[in-house]
mmCIF file of C-alpha atoms in Angstrom:
data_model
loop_
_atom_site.group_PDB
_atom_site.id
_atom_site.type_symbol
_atom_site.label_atom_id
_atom_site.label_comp_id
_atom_site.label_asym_id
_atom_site.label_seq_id
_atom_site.Cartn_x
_atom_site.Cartn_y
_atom_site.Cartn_z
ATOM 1 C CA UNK X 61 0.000 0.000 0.000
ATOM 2 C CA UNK X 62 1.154 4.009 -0.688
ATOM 3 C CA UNK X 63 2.053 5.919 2.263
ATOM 4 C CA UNK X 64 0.072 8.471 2.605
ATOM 5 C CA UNK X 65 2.030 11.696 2.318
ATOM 6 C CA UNK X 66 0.393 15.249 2.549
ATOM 7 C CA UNK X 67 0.308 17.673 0.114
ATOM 8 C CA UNK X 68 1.496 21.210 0.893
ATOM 9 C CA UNK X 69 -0.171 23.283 -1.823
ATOM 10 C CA UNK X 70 1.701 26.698 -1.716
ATOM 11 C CA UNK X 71 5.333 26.749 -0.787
ATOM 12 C CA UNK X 72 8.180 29.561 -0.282
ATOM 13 C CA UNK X 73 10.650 30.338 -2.471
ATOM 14 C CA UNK X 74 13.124 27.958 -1.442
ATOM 15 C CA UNK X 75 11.385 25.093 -0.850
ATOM 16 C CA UNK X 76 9.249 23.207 -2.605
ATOM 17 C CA UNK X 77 5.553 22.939 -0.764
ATOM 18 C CA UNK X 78 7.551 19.075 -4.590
ATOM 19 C CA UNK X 79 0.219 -1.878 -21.272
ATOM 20 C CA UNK X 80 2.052 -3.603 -21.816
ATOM 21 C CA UNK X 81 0.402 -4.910 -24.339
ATOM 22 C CA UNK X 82 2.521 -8.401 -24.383
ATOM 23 C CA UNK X 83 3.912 -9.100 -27.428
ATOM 24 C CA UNK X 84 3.963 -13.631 -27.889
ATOM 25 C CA UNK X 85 5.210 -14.925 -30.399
ATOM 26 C CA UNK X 86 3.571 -18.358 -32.307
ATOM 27 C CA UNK X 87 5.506 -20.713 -34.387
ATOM 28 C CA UNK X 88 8.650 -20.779 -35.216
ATOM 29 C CA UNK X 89 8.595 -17.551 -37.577
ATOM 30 C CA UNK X 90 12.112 -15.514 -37.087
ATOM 31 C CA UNK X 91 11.012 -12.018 -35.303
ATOM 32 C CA UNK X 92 10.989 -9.205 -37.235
ATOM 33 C CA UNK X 93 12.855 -6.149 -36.781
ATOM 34 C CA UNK X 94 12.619 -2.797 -37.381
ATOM 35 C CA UNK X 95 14.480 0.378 -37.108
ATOM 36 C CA UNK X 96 13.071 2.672 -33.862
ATOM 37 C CA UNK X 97 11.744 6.122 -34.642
ATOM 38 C CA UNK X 98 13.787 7.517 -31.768
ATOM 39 C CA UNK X 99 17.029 7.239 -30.903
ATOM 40 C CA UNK X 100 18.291 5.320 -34.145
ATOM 41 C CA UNK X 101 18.425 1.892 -31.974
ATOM 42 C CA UNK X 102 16.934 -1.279 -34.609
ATOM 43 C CA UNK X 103 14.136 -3.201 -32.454
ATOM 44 C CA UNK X 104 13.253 -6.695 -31.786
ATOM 45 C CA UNK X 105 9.905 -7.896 -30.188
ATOM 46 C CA UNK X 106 9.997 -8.148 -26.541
ATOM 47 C CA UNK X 107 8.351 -11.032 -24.875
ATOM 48 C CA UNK X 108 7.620 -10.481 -21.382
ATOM 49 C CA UNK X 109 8.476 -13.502 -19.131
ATOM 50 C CA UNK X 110 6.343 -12.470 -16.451
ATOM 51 C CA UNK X 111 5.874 -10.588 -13.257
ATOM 52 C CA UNK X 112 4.599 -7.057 -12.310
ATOM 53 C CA UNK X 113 4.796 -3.530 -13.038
ATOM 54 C CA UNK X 114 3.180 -0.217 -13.160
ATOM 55 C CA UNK X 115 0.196 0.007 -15.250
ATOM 56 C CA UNK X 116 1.259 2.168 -18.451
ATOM 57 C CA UNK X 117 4.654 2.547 -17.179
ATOM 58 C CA UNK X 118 5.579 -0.852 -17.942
ATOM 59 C CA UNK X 119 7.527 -3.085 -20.806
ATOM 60 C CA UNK X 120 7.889 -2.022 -23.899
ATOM 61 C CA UNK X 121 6.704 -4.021 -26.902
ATOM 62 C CA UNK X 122 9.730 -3.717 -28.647
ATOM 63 C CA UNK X 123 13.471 -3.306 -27.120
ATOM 64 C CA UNK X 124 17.080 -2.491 -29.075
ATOM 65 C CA UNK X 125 18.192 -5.835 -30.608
ATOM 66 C CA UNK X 126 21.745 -5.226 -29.394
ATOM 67 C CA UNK X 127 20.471 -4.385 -25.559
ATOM 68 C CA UNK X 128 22.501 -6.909 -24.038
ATOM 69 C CA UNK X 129 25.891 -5.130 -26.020
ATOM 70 C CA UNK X 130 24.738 -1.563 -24.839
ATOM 71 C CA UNK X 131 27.411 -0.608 -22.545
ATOM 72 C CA UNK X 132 27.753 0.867 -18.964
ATOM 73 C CA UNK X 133 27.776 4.787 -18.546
ATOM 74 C CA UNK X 134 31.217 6.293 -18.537
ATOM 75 C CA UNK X 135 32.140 8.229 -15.947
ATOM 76 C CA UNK X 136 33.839 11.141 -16.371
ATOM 77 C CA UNK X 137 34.007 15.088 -14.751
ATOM 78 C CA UNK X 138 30.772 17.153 -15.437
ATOM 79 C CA UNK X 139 29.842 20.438 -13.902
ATOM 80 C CA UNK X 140 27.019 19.502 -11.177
ATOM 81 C CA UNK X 141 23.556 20.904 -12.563
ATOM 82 C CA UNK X 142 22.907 23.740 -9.386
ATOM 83 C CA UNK X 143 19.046 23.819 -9.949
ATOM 84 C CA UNK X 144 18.936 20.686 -9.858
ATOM 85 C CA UNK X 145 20.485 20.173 -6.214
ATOM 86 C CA UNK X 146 19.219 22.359 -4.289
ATOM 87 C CA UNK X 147 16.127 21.293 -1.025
ATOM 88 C CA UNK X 148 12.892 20.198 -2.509
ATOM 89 C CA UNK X 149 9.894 18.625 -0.642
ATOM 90 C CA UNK X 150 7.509 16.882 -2.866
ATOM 91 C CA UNK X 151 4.517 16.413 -1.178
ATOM 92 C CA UNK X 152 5.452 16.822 2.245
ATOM 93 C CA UNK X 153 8.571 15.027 2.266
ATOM 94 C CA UNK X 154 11.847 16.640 1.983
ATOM 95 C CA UNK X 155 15.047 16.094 0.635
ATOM 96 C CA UNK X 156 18.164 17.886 0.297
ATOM 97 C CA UNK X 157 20.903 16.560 -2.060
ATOM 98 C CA UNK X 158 23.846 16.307 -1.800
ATOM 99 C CA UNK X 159 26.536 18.904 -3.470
ATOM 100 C CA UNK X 160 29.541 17.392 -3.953
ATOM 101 C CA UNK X 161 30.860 14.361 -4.892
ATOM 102 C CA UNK X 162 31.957 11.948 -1.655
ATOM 103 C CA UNK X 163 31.625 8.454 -0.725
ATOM 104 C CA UNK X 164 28.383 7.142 -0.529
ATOM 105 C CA UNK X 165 26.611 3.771 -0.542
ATOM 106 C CA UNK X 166 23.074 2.362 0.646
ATOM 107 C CA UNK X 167 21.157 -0.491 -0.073
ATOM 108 C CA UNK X 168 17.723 -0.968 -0.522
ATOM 109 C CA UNK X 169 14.945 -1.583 -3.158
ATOM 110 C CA UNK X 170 15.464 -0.610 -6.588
ATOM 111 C CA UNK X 171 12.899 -0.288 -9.441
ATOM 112 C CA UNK X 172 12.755 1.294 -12.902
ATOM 113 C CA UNK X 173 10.923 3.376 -14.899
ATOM 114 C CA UNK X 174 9.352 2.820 -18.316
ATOM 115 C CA UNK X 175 7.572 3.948 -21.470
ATOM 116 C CA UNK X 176 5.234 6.220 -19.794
ATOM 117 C CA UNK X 177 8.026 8.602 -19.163
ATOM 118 C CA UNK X 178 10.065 8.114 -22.180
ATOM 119 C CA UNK X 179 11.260 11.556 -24.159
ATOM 120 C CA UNK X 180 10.104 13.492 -21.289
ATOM 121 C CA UNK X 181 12.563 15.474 -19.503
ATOM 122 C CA UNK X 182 14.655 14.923 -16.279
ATOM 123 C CA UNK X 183 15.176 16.525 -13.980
ATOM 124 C CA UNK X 184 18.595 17.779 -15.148
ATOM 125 C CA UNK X 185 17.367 18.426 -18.387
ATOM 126 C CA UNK X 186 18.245 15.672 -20.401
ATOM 127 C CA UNK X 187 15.894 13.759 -22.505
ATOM 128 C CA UNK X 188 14.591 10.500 -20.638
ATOM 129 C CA UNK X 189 15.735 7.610 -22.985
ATOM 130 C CA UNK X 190 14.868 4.092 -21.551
ATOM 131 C CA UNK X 191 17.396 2.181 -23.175
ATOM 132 C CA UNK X 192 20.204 4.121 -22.073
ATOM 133 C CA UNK X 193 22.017 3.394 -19.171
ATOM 134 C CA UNK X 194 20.875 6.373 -16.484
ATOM 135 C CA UNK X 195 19.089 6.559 -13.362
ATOM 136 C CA UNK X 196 16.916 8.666 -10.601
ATOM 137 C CA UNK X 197 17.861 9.552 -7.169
ATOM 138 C CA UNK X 198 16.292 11.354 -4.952
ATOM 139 C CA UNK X 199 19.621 13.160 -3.167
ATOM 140 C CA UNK X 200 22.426 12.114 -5.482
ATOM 141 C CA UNK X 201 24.125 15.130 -6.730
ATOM 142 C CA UNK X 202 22.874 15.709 -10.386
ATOM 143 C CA UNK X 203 24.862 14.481 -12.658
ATOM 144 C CA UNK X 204 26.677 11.696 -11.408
ATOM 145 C CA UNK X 205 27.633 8.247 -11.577
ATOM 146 C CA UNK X 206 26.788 4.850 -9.681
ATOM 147 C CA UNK X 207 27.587 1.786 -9.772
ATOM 148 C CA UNK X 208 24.293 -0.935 -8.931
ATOM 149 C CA UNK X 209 24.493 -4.461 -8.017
ATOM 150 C CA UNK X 210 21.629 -6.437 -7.878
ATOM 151 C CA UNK X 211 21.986 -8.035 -4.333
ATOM 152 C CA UNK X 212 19.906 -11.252 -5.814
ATOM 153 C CA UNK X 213 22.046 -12.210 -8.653
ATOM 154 C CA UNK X 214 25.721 -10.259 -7.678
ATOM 155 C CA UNK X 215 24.941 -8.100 -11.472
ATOM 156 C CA UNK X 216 26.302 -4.968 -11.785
ATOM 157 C CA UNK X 217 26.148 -1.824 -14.340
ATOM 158 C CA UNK X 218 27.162 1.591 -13.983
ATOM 159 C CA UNK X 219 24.399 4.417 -14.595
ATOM 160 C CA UNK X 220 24.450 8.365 -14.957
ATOM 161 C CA UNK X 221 21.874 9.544 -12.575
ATOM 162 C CA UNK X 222 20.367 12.618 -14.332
ATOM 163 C CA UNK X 223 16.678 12.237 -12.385
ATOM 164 C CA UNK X 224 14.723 12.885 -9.285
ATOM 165 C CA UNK X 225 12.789 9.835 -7.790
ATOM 166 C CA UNK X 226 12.074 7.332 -6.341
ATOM 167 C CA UNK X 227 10.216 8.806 -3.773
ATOM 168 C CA UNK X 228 8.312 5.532 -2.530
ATOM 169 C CA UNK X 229 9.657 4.355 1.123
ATOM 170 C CA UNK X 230 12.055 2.086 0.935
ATOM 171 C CA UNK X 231 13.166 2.366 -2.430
ATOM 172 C CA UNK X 232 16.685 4.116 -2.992
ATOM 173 C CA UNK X 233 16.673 3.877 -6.518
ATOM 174 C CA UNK X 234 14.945 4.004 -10.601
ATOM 175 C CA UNK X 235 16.697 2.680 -13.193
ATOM 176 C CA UNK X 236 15.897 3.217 -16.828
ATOM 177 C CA UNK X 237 14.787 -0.005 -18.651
ATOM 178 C CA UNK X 238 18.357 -1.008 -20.388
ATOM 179 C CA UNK X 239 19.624 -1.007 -16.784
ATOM 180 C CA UNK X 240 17.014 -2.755 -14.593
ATOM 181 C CA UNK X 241 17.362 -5.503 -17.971
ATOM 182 C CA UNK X 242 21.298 -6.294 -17.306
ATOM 183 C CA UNK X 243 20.261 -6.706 -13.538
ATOM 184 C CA UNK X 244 17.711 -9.132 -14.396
ATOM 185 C CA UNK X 245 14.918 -7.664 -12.740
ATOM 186 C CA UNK X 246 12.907 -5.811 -15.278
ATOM 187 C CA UNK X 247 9.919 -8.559 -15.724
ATOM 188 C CA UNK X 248 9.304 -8.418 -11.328
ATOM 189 C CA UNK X 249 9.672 -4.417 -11.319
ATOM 190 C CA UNK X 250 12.134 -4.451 -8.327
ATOM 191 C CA UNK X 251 15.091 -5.914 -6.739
ATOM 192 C CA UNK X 252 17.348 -5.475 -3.867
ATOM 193 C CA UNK X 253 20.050 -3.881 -4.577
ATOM 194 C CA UNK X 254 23.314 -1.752 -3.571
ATOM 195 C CA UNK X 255 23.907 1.885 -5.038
ATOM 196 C CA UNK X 256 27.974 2.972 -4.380
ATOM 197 C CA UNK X 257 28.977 6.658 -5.942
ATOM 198 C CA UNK X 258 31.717 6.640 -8.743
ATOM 199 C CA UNK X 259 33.925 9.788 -8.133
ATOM 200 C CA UNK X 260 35.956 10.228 -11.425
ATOM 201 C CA UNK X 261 40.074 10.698 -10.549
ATOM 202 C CA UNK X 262 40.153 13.911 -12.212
ATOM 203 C CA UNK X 263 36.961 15.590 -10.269
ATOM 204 C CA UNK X 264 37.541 14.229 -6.339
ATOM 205 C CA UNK X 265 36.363 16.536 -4.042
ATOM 206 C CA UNK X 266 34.390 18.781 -7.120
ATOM 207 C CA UNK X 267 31.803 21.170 -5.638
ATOM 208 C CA UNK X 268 30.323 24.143 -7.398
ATOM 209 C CA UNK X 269 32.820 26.430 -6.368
ATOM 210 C CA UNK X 270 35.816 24.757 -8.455
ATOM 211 C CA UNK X 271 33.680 24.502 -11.898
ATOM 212 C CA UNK X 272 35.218 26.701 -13.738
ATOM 213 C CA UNK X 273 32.385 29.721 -14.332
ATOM 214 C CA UNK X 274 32.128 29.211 -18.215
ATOM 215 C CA UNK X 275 31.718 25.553 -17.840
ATOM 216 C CA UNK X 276 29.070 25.846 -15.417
ATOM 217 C CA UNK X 277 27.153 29.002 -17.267
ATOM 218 C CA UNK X 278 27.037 26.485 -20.594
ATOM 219 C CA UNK X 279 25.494 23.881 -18.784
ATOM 220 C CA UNK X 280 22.850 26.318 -17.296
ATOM 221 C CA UNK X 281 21.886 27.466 -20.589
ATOM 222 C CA UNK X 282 20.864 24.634 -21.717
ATOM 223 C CA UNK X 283 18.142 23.771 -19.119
ATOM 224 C CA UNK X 284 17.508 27.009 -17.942
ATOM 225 C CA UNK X 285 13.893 27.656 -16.400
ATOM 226 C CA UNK X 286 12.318 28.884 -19.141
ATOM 227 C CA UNK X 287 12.910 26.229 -21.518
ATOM 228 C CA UNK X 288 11.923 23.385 -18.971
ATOM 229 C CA UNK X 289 9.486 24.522 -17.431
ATOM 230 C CA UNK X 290 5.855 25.795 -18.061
ATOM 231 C CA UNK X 291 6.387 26.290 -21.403
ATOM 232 C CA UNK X 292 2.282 24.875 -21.724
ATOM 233 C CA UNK X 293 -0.851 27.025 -22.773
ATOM 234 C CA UNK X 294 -3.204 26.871 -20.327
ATOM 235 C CA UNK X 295 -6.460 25.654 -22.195
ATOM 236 C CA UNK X 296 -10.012 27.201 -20.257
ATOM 237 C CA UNK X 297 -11.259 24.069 -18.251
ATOM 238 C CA UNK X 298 -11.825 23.097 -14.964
ATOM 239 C CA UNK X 299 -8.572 21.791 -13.406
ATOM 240 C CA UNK X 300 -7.409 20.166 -9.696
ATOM 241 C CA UNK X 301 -4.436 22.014 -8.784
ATOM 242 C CA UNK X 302 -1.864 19.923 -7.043
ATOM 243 C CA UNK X 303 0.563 22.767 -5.810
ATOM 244 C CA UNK X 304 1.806 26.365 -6.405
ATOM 245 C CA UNK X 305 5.578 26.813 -6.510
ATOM 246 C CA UNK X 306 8.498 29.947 -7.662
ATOM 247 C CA UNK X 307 10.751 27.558 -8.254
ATOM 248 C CA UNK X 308 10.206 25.529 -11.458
ATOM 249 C CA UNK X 309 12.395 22.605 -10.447
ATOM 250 C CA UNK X 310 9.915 21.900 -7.608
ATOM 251 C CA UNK X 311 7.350 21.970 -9.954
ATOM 252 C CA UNK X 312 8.234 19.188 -12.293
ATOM 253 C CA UNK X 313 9.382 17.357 -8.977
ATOM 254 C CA UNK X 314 6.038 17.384 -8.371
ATOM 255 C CA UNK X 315 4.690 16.467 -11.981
ATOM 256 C CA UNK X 316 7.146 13.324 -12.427
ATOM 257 C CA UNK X 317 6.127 12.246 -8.728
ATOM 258 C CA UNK X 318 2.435 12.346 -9.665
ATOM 259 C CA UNK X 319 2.904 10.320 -12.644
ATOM 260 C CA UNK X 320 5.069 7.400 -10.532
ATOM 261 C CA UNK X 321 2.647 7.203 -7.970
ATOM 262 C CA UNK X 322 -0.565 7.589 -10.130
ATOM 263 C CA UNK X 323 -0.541 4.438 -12.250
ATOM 264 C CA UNK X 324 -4.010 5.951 -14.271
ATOM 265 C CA UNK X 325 -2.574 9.494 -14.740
ATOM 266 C CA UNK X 326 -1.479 10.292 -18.096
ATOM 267 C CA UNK X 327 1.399 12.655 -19.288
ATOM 268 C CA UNK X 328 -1.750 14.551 -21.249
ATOM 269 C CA UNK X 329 -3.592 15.330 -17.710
ATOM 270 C CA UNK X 330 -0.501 16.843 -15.654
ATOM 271 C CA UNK X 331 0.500 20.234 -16.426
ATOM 272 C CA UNK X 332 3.235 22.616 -14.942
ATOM 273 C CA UNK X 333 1.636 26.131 -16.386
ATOM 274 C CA UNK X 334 4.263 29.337 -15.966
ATOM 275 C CA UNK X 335 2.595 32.363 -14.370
ATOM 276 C CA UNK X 336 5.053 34.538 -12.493
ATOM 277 C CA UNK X 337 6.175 34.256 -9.734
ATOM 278 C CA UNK X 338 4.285 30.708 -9.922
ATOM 279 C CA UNK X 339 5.027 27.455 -11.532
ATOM 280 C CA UNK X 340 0.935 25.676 -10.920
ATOM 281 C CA UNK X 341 1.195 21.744 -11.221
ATOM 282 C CA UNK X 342 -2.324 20.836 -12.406
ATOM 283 C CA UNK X 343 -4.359 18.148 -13.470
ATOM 284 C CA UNK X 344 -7.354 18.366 -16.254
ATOM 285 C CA UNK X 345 -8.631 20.022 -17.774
ATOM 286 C CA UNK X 346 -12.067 17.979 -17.284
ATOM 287 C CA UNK X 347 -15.245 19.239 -19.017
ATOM 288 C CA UNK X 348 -16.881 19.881 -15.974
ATOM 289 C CA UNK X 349 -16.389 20.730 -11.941
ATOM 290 C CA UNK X 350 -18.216 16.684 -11.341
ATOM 291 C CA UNK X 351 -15.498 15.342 -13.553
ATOM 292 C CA UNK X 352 -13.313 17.159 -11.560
ATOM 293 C CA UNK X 353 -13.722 16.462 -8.339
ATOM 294 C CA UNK X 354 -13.894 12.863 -8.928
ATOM 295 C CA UNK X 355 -10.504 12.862 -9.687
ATOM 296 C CA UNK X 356 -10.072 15.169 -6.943
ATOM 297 C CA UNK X 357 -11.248 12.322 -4.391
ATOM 298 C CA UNK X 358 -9.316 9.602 -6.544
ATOM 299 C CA UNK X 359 -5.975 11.748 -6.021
ATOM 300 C CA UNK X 360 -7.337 12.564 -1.939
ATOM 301 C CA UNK X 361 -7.620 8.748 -1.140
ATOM 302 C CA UNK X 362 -4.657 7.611 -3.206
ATOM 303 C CA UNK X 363 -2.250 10.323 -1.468
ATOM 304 C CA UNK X 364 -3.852 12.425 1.301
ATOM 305 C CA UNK X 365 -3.728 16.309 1.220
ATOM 306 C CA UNK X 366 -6.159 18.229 -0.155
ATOM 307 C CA UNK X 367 -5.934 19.392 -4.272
ATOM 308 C CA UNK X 368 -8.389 21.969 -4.773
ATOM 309 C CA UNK X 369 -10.511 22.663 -7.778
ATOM 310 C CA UNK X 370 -9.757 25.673 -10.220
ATOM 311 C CA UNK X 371 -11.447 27.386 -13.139
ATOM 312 C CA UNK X 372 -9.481 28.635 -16.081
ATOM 313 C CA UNK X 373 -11.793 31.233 -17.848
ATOM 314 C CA UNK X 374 -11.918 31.620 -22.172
ATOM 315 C CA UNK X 375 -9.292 33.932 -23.047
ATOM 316 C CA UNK X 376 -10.629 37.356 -24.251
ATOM 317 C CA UNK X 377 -9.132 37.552 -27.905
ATOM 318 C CA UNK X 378 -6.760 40.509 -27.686
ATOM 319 C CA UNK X 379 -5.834 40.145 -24.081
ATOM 320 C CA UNK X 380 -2.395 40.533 -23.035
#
């Protein structure tokens, strides 16, 4: 069962207030492959061999053919993404990650994270592939590099964490698909496992301070607020509204959360809308305040808090 966490719906500046449709083969026809229409990889069918996972965040019906050849992350020196480390609470828990790079290690549950979240982006910007070899954390500095060993089998690979999550209890870890396959728990959703942090020779001891300030500008261009966040229209509707935040890191925090824990919530429904000073994380819009506050309730008993409802009027044509 969930824990039930509480929602804080308006937060200060600072802190965030944050099918598979199996695919079986008959006969003894070769599978056919073909080439992917993202990331250039040529697919086979995948046949699931069974187990659980989240509904519409689960196995793909096709994977790369090569997937056992794709290799381990390489680490290597990167500038740490600031936004992307500093406190956040997502619904009423907090977390503050870490800043630098030092020893770490912790063992626990990990799970992974599918098709329902594949080409969005993470929470340091990149593009969420699930057949590369990254990962979420929820306090890991951002980026950086573990290595996982699943604690059933003695597997390991080595993953660039470049995501926030998981934020169930208990788990310490979310790999992408590619990884969770090589540690041979992809089909039963989780594993225990070990996480230990990789600290490159060349970057020992890097914190914020030692990036140079050119490196460290270039790699905030490229995710900078405005290009990650709330870059939506708001269409007029009736909406639930799942928090308010000035910080558009919290935000999406808050999004991606909604969408792990929410097995029935699509990526169509969640919303982070940009209206300074707020970043509003909100679900709809439904047709109707009924429609509404049925999934109001839903979201209440899966979750706790309170989401509240909220009307977004016709725009006036002309209106600034």
């Amino acid at each position: 069962m969930k824990a039930r966490i509480t929602f804080c719906l308006l937060l200060m500046p600072i802190l965030g207030v944050g099918l598979l449709s199996g695919c079986s083969s008959t006969g003894s026809r070769k599978p056919v492959t073909t080439a992917s229409t993202t990331g250039g990889y040529v697919m086979k069918p995948y046949i699931r061999k069974g187990g659980g996972f989240y509904k519409d965040d689960g196995l793909p019906t096709q994977i790369p053919e090569n997937i056992d050849q794709i290799p381990n992350a390489s680490p290597r020196p990167e500038p740490l993404r600031k936004a992307a480390n500093r406190p956040y609470t997502v619904l009423g828990r907090s977390f503050v990650p870490m800043t630098q790079l030092q020893p770490f290690s912790e063992q626990g549950i990990g799970s992974w994270y599918g098709t329902k979240f594949n080409g969005l982006k993470t929470s340091n910007g990149d593009t969420y592939d699930m057949f590369a070899m990254t990962a979420a954390h929820p306090t890991l500095p951002l980026p950086s590099y573990v290595r996982v060993t699943n604690l059933q089998n003695n597997r390991s690979v080595i993953v660039r964490v470049n995501d926030r999550g998981p934020f169930h209890d208990g788990r310490v870890i979310d790999l992408s698909f590619t990884a969770a396959y090589k540690l041979g728990y992809v089909d039963q959703g989780s594993s225990r496992v070990r996480v230990d942090l990789i600290i490159p020779d060349s970057s020992t001891g890097m914190t914020y301070a030692e990036v140079s300030k050119d490196a460290l500008a270039a790699n905030e261009a490229k995710i900078d607020d405005k290009t990650r966040y709330g870059e939506e229209i708001a269409k007029p509707g009736t909406y639930v509204q799942m928090g308010a935040f000035q910080n558009g890191f919290n935000a999406q925090v808050l999004r991606n959360h909604l969408l792990r824990e929410l097995d029935w919530m699509t990526t169509q429904k969640v919303h982070v809308y940009a209206e300074p000073p707020w970043h509003r994380v909100q679900v709809g819009p439904f047709a109707n305040r009924a429609e509404a506050e049925a999934v109001q309730t839903k979201i209440r008993d899966a979750l706790g808090g309170q989401p509240h409802i909220t009307i977004r009027p016709e725009r006036v044509a002309g209106a600034q």
